[in-house]
mmCIF file with all atom_site columns, C-alpha atoms in Angstrom:
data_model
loop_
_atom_site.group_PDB
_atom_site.id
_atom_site.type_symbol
_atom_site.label_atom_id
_atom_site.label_alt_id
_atom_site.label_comp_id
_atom_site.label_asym_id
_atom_site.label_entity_id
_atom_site.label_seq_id
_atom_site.pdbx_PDB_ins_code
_atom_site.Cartn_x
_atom_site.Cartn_y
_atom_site.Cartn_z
_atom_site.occupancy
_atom_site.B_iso_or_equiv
_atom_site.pdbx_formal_charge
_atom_site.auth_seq_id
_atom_site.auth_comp_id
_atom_site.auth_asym_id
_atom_site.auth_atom_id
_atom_site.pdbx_PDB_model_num
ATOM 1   C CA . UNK A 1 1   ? 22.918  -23.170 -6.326  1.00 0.00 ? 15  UNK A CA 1
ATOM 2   C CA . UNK A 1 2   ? 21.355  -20.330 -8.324  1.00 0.00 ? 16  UNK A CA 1
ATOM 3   C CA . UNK A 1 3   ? 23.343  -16.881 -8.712  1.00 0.00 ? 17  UNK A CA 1
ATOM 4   C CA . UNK A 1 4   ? 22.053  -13.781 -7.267  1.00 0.00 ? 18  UNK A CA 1
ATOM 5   C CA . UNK A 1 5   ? 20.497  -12.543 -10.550 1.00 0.00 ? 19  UNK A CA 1
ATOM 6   C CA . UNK A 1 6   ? 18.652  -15.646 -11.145 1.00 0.00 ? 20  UNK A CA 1
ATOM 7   C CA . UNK A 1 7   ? 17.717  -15.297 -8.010  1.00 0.00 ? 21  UNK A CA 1
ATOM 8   C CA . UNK A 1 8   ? 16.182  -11.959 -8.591  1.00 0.00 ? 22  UNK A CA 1
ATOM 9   C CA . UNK A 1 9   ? 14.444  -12.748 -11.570 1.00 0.00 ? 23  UNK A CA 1
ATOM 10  C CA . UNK A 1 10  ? 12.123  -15.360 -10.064 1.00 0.00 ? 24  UNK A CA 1
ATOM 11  C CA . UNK A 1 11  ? 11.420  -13.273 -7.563  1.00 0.00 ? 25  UNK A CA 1
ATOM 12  C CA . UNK A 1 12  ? 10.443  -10.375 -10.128 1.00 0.00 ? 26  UNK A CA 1
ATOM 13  C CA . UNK A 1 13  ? 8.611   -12.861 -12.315 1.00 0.00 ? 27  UNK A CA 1
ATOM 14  C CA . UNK A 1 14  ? 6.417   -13.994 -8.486  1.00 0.00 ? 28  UNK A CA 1
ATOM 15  C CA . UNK A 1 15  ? 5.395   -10.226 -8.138  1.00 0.00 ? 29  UNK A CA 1
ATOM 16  C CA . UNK A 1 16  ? 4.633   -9.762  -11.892 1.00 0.00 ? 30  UNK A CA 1
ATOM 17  C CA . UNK A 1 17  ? 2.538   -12.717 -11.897 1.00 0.00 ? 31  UNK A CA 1
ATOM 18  C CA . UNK A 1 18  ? 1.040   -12.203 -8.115  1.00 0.00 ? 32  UNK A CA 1
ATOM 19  C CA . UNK A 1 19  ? -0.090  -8.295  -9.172  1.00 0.00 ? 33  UNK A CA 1
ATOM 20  C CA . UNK A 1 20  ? -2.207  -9.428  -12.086 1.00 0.00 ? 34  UNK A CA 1
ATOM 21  C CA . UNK A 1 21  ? -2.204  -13.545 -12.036 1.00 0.00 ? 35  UNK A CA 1
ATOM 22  C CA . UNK A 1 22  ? -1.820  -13.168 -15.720 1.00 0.00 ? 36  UNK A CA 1
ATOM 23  C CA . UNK A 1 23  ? 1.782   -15.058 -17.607 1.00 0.00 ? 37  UNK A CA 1
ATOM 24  C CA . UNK A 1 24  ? 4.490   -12.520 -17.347 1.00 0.00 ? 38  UNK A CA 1
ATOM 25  C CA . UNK A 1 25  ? 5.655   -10.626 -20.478 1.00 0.00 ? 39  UNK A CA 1
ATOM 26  C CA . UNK A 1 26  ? 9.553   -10.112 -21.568 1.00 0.00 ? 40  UNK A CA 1
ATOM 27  C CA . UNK A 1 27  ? 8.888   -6.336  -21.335 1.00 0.00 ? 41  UNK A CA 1
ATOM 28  C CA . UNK A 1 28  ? 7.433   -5.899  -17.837 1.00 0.00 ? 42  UNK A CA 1
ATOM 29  C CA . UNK A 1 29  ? 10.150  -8.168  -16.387 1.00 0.00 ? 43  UNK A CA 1
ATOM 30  C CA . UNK A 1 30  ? 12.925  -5.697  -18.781 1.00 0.00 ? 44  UNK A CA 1
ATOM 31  C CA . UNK A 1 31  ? 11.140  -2.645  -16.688 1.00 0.00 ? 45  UNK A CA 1
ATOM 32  C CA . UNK A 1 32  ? 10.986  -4.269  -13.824 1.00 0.00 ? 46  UNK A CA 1
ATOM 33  C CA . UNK A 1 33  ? 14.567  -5.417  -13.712 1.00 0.00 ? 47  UNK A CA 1
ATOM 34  C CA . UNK A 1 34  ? 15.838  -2.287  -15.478 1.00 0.00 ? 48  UNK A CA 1
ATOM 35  C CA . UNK A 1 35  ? 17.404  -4.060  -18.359 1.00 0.00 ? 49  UNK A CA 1
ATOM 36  C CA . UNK A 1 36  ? 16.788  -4.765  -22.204 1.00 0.00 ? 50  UNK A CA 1
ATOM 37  C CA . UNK A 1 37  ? 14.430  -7.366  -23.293 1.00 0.00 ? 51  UNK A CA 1
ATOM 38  C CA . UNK A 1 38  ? 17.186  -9.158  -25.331 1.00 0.00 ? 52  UNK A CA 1
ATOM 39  C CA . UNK A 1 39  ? 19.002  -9.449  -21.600 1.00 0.00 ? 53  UNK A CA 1
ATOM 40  C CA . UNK A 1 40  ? 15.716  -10.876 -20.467 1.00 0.00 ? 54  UNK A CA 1
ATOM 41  C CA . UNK A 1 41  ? 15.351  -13.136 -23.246 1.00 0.00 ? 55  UNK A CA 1
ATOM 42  C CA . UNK A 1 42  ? 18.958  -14.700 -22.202 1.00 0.00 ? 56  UNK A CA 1
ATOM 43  C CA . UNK A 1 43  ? 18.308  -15.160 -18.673 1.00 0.00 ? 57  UNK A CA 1
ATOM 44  C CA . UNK A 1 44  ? 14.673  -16.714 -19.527 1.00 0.00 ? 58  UNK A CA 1
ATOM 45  C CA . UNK A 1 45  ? 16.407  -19.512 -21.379 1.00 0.00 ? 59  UNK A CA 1
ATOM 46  C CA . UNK A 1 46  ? 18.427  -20.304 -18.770 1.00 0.00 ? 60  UNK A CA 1
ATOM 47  C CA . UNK A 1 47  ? 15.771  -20.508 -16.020 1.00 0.00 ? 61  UNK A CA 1
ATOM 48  C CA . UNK A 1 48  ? 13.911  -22.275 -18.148 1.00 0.00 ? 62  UNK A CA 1
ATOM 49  C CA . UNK A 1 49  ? 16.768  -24.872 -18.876 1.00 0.00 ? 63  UNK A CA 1
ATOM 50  C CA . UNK A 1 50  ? 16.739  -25.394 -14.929 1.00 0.00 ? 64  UNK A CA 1
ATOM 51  C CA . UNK A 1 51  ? 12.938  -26.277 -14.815 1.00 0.00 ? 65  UNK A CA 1
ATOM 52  C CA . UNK A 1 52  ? 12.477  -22.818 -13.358 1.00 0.00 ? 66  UNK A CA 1
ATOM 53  C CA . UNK A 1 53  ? 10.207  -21.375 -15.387 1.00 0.00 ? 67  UNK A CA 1
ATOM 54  C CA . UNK A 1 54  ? 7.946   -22.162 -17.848 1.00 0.00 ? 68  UNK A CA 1
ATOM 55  C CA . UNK A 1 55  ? 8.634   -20.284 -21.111 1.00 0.00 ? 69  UNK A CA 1
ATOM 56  C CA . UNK A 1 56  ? 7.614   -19.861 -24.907 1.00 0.00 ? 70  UNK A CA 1
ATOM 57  C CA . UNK A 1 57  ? 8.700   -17.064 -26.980 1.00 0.00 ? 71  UNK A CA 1
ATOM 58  C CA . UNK A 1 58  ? 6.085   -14.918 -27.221 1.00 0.00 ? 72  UNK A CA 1
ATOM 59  C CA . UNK A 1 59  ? 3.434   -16.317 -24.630 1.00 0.00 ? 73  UNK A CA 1
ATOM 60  C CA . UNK A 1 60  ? 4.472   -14.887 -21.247 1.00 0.00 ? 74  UNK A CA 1
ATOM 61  C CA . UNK A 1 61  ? 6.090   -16.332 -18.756 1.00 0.00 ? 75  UNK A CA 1
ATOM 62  C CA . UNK A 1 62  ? 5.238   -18.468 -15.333 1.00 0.00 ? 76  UNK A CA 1
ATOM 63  C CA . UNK A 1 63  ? 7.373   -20.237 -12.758 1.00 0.00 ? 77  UNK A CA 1
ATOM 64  C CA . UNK A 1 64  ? 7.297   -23.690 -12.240 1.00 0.00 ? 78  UNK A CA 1
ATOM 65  C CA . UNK A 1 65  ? 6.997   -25.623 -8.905  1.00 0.00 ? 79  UNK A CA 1
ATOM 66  C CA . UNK A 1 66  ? 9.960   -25.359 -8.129  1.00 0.00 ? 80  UNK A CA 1
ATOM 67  C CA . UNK A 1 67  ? 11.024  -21.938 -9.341  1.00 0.00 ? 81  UNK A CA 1
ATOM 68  C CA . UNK A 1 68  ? 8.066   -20.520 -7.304  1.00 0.00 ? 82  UNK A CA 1
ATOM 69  C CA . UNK A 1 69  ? 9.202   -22.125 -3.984  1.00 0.00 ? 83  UNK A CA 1
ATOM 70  C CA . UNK A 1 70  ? 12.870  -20.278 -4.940  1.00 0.00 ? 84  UNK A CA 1
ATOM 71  C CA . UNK A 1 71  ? 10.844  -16.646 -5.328  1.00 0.00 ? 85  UNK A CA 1
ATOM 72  C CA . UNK A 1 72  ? 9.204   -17.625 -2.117  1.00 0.00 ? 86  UNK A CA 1
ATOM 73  C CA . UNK A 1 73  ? 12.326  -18.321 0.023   1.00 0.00 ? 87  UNK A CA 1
ATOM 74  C CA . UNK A 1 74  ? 13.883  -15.218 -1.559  1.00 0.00 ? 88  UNK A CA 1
ATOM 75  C CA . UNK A 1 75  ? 11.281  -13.284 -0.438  1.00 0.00 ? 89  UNK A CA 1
ATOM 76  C CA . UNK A 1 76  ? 10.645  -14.927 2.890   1.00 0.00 ? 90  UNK A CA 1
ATOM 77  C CA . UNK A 1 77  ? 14.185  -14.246 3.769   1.00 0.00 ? 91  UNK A CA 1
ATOM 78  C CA . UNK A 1 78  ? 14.055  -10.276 2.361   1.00 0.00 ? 92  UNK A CA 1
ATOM 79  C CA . UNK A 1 79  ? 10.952  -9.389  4.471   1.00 0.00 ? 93  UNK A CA 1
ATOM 80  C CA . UNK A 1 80  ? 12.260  -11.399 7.738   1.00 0.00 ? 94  UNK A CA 1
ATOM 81  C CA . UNK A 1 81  ? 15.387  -9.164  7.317   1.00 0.00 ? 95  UNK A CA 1
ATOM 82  C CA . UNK A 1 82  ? 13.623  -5.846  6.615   1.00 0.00 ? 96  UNK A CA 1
ATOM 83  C CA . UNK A 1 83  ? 11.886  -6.471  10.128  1.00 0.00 ? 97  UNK A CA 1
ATOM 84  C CA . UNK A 1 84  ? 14.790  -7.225  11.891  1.00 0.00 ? 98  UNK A CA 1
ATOM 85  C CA . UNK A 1 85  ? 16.399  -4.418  10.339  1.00 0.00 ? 99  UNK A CA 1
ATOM 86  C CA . UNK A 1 86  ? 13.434  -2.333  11.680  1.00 0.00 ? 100 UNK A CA 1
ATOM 87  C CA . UNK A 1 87  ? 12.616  -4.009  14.999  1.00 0.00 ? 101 UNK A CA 1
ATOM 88  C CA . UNK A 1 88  ? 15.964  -4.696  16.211  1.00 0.00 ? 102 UNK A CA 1
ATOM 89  C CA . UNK A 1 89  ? 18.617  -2.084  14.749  1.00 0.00 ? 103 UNK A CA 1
ATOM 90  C CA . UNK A 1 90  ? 16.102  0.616   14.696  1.00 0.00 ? 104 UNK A CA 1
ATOM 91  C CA . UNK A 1 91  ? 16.334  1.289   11.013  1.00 0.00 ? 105 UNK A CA 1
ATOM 92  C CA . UNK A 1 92  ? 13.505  3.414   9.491   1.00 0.00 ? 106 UNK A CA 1
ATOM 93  C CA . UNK A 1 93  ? 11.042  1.710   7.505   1.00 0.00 ? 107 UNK A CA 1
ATOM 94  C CA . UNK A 1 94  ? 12.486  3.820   3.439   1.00 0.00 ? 108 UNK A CA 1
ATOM 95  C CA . UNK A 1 95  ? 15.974  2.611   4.804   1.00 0.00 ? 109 UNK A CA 1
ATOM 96  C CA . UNK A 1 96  ? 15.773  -1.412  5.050   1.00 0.00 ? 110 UNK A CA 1
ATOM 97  C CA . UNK A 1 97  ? 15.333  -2.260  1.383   1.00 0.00 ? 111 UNK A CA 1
ATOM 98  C CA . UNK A 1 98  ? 18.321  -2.476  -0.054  1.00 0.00 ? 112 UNK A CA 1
ATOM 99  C CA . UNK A 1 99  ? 20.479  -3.856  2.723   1.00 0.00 ? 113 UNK A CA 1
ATOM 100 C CA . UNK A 1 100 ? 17.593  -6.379  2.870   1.00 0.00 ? 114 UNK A CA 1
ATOM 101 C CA . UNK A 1 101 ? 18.283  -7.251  -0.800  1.00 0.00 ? 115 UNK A CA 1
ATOM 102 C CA . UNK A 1 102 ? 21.927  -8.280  -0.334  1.00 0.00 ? 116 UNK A CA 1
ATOM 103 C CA . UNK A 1 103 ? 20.991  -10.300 2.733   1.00 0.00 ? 117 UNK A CA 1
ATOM 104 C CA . UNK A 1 104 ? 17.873  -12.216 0.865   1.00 0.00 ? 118 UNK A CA 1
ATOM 105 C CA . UNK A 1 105 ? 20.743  -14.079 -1.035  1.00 0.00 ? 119 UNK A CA 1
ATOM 106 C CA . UNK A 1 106 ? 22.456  -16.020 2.247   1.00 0.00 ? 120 UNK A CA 1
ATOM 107 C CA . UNK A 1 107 ? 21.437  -19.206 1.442   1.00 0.00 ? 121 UNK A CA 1
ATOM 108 C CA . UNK A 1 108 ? 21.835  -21.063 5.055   1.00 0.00 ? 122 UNK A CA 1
ATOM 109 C CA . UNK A 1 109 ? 17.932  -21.845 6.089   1.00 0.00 ? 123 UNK A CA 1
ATOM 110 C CA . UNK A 1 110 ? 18.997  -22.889 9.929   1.00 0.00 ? 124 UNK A CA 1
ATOM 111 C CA . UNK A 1 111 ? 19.833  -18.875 10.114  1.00 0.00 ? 125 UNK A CA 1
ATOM 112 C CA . UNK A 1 112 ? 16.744  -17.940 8.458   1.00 0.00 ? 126 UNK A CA 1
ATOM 113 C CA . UNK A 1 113 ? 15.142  -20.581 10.726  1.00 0.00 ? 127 UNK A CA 1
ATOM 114 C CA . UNK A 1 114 ? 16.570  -18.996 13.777  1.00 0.00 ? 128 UNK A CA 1
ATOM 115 C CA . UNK A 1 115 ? 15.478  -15.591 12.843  1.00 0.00 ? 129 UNK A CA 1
ATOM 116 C CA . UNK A 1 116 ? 12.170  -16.610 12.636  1.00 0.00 ? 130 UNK A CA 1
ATOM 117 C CA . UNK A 1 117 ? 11.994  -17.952 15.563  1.00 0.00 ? 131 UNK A CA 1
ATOM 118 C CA . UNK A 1 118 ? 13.538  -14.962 17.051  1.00 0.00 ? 132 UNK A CA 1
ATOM 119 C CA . UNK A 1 119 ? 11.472  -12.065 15.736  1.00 0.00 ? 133 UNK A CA 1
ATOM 120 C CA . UNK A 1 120 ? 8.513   -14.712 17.125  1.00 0.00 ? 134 UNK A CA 1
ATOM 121 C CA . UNK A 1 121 ? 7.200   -16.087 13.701  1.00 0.00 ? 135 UNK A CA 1
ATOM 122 C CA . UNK A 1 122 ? 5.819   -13.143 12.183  1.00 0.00 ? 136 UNK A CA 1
ATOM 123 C CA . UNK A 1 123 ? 2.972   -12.738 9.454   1.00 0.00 ? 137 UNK A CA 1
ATOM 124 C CA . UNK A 1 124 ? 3.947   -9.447  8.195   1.00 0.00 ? 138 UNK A CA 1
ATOM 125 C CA . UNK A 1 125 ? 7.125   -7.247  7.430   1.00 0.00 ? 139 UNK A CA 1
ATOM 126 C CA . UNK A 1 126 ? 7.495   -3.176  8.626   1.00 0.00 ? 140 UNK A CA 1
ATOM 127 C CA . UNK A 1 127 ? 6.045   -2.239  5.165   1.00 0.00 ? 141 UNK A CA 1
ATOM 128 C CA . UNK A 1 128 ? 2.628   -4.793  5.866   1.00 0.00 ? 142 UNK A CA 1
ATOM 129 C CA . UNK A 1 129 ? 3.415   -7.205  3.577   1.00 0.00 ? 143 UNK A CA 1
ATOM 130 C CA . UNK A 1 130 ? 2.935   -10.893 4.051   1.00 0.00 ? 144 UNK A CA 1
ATOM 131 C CA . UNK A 1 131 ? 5.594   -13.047 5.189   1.00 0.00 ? 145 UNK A CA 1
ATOM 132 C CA . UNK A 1 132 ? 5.764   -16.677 4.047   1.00 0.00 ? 146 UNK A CA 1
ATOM 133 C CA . UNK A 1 133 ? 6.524   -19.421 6.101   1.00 0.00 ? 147 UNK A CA 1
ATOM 134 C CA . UNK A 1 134 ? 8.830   -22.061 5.380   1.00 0.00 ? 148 UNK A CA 1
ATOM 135 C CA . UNK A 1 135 ? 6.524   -24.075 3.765   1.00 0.00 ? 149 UNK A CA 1
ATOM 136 C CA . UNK A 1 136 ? 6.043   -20.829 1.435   1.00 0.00 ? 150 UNK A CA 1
ATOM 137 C CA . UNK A 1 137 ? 2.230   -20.061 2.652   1.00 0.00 ? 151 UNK A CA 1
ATOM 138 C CA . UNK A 1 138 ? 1.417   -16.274 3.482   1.00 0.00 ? 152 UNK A CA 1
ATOM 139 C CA . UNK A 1 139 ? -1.745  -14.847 5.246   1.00 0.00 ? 153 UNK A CA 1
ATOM 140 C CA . UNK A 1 140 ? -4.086  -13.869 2.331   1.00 0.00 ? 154 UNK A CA 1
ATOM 141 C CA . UNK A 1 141 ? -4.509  -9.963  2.329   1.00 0.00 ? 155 UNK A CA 1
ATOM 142 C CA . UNK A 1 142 ? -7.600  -8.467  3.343   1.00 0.00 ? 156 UNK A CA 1
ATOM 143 C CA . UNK A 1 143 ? -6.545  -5.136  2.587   1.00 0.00 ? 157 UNK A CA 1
ATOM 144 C CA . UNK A 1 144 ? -7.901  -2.312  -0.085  1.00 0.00 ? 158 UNK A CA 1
ATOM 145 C CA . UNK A 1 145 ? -6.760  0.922   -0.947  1.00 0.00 ? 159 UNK A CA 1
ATOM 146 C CA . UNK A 1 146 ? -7.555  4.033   0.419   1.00 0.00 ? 160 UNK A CA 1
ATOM 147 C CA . UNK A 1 147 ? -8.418  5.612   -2.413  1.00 0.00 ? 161 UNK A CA 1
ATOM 148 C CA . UNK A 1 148 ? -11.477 3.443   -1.771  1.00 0.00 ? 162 UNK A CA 1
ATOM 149 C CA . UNK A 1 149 ? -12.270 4.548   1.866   1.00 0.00 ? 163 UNK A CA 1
ATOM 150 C CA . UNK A 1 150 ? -15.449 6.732   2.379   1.00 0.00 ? 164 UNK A CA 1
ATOM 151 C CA . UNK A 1 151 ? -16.197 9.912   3.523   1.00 0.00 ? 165 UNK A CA 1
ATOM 152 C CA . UNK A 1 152 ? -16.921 9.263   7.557   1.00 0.00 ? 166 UNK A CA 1
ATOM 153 C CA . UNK A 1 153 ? -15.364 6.177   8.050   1.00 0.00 ? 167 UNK A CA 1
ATOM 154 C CA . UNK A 1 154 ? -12.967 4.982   9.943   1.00 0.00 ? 168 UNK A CA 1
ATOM 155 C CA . UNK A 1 155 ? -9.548  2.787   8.969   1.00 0.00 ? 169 UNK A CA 1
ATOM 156 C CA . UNK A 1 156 ? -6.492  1.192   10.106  1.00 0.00 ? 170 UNK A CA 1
ATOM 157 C CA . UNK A 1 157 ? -3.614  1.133   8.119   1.00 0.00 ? 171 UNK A CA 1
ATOM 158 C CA . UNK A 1 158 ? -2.146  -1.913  7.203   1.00 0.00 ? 172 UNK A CA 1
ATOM 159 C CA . UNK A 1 159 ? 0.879   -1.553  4.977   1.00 0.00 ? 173 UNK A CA 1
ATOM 160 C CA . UNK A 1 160 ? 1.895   0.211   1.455   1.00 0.00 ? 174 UNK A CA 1
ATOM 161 C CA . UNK A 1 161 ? 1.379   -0.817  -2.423  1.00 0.00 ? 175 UNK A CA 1
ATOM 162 C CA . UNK A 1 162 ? 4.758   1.533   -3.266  1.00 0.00 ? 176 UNK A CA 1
ATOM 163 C CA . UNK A 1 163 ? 7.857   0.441   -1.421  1.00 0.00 ? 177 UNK A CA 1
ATOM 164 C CA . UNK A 1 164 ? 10.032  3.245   -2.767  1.00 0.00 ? 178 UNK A CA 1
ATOM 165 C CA . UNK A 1 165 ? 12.033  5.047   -0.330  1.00 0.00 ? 179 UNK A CA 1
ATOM 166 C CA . UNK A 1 166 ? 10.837  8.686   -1.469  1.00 0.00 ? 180 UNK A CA 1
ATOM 167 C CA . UNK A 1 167 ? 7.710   7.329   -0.583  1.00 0.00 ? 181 UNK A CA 1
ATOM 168 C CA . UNK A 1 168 ? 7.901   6.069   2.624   1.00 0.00 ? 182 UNK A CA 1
ATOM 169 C CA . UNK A 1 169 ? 9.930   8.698   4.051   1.00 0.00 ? 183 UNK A CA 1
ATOM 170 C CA . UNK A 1 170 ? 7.477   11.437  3.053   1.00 0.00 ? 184 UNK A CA 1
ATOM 171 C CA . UNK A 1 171 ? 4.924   9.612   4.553   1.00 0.00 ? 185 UNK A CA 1
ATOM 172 C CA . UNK A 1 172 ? 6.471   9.544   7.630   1.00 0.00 ? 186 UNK A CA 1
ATOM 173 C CA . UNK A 1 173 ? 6.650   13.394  7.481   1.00 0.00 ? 187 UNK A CA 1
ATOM 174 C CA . UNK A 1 174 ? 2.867   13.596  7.284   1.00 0.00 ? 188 UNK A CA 1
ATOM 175 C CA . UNK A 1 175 ? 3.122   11.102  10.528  1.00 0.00 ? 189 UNK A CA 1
ATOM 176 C CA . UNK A 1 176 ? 1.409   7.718   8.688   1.00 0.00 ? 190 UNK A CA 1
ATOM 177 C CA . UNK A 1 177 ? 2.673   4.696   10.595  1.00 0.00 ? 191 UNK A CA 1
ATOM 178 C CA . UNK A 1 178 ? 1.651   0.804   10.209  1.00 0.00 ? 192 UNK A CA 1
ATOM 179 C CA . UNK A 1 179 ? -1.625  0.544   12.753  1.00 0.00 ? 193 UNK A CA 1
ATOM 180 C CA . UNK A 1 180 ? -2.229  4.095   12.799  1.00 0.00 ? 194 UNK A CA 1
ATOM 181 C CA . UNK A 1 181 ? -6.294  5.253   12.531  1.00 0.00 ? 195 UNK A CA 1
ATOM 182 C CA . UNK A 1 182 ? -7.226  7.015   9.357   1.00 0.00 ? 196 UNK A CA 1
ATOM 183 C CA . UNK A 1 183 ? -10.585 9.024   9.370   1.00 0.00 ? 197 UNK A CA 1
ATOM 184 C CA . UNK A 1 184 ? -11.608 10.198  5.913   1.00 0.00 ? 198 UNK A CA 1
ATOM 185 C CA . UNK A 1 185 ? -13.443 13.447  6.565   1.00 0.00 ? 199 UNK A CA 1
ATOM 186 C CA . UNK A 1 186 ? -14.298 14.079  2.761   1.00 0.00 ? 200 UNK A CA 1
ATOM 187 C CA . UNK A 1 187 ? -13.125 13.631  -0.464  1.00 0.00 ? 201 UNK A CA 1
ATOM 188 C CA . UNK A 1 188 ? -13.137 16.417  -3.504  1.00 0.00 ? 202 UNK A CA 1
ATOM 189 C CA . UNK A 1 189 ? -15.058 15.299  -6.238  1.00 0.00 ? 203 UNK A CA 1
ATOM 190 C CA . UNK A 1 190 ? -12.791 17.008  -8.832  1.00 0.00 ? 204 UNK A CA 1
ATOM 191 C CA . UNK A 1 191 ? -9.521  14.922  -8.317  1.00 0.00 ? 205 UNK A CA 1
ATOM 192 C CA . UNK A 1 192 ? -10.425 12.262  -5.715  1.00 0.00 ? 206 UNK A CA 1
ATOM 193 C CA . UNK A 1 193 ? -8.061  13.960  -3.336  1.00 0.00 ? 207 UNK A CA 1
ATOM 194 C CA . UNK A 1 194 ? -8.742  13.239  0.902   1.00 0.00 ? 208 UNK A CA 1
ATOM 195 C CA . UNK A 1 195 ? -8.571  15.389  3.628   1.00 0.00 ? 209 UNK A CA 1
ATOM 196 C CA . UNK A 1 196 ? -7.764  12.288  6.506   1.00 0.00 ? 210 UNK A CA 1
ATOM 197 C CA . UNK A 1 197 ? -7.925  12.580  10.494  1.00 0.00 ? 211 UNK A CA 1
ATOM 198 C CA . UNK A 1 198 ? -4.510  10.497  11.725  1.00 0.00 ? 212 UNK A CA 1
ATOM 199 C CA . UNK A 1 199 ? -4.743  9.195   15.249  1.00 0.00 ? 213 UNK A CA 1
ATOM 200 C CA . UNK A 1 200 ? -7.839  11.490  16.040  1.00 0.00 ? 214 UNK A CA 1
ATOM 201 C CA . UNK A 1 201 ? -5.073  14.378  16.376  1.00 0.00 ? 215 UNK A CA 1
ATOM 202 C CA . UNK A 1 202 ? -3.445  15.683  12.824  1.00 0.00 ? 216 UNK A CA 1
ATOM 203 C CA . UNK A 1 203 ? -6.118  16.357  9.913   1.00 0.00 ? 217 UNK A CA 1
ATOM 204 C CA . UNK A 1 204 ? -4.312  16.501  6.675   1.00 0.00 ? 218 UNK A CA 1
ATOM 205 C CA . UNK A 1 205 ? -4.926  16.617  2.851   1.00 0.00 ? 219 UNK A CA 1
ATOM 206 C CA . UNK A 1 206 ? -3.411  14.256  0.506   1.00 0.00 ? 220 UNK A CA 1
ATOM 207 C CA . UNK A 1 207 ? -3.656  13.263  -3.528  1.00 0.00 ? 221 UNK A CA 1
ATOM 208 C CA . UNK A 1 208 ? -5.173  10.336  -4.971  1.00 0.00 ? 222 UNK A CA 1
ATOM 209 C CA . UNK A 1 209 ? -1.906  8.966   -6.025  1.00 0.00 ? 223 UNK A CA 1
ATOM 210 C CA . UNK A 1 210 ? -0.822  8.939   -2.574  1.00 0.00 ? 224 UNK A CA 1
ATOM 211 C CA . UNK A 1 211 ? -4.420  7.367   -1.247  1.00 0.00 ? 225 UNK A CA 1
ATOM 212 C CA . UNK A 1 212 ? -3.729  4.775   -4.183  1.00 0.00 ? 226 UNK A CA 1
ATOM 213 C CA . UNK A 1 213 ? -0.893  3.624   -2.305  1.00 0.00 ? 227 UNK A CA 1
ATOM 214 C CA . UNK A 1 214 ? -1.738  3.219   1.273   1.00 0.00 ? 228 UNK A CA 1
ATOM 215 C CA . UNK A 1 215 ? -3.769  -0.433  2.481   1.00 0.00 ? 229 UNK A CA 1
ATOM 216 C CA . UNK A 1 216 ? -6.215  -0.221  4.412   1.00 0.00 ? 230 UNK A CA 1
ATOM 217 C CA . UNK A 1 217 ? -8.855  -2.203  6.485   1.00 0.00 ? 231 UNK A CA 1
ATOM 218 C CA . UNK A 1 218 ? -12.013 -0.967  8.024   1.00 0.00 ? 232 UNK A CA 1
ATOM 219 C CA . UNK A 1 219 ? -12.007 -0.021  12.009  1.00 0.00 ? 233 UNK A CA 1
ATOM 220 C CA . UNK A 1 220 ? -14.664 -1.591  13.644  1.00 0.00 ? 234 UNK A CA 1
#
């Protein structure tokens, strides 16, 4: 049995390594984690004393088979409970994250098995991220950014890069919603800011940063 923070670390070492498929530094797990590198350092030697990880001082780190099935339960688990959080208890998409976090850690997989079952199997969790299966294989992502959308064209939206609760809440004040239809009526040249059509009802202007965030996929 693995603690909670060891837990967490594989998990933050998956989505370091899954955002640029490059071995993880000591820093960017430190930021990521919120600690000190030296505290990183520590809990590096232990994963890697439990065949979790691969690690050499200096060289970045990886996860090995069988600390990357770990990450993958961990997150399984998080984004089945963020949905049911969501679909059943009618919790708003900026509010499931944390509670989500404490219940990623209940290690009994007939529960997580029956909550599978009983939100019917799903591929994706309220924030449109991919939910692996219990064999730890997720629907590849078809998605881009709609920073990259053109003037004209039309778009669903199919989840967020930034999870943060800030975030998500002020995007549902400007009424963006998982499968809502984004029109992109122009974009200003000077900053790459859009003015958007939602739902063919509320035009609206937003920043790049916030374009840079939202995932797309083209309406056909």
């Amino acid at each position: 049995m693995n603690s909670f923070t060891e837990e967490n670390y594989l998990k933050a070492i998956f989505k370091l390594h899954e955002a640029d498929r490059l071995a993880v530094s000591t820093n960017s797990i430190a930021e990521k984690m919120n600690t000190k590198a030296a505290t990183v350092t520590d809990m590096l030697k232990k994963l890697a004393a439990k065949n979790l990880i691969n690690y050499t001082r200096y060289q970045g780190v990886s996860l090995t088979a069988a600390g990357r099935k770990i990450a993958l339960s961990i997150i399984r688990k998080h984004r089945l409970w963020e949905l049911f959080l969501v679909e059943k208890l009618n919790f708003r998409w900026n509010e499931v994250h944390d509670i989500a976090e404490q219940l990623e850690h209940v290690h009994s997989s007939e529960l997580v098995e029956r909550l599978d079952k009983y939100l019917g199997f799903p591929k994706h969790d309220p924030h449109g991220d991919p939910i692996p299966d219990n064999k730890g294989r997720m629907s590849p992502s078809r998605s881009a950014l709609l920073e990259t959308g053109e003037a004209g064209k039309k778009y669903i939206m199919t989840g967020v890069a930034d999870h943060d609760s800030i975030f998500l809440e002020y995007l549902d004040k400007l009424g963006f919603s998982l499968g809502c239809e984004i029109k992109v009526e122009s974009i200003t040249a000077y900053d790459r800011s859009l003015h958007i059509t939602l739902n063919r009802k509320k035009t609206i202007h937003i920043s790049n940063d916030v374009a840079r965030n939202i995932l797309i996929s083209q309406l056909r």
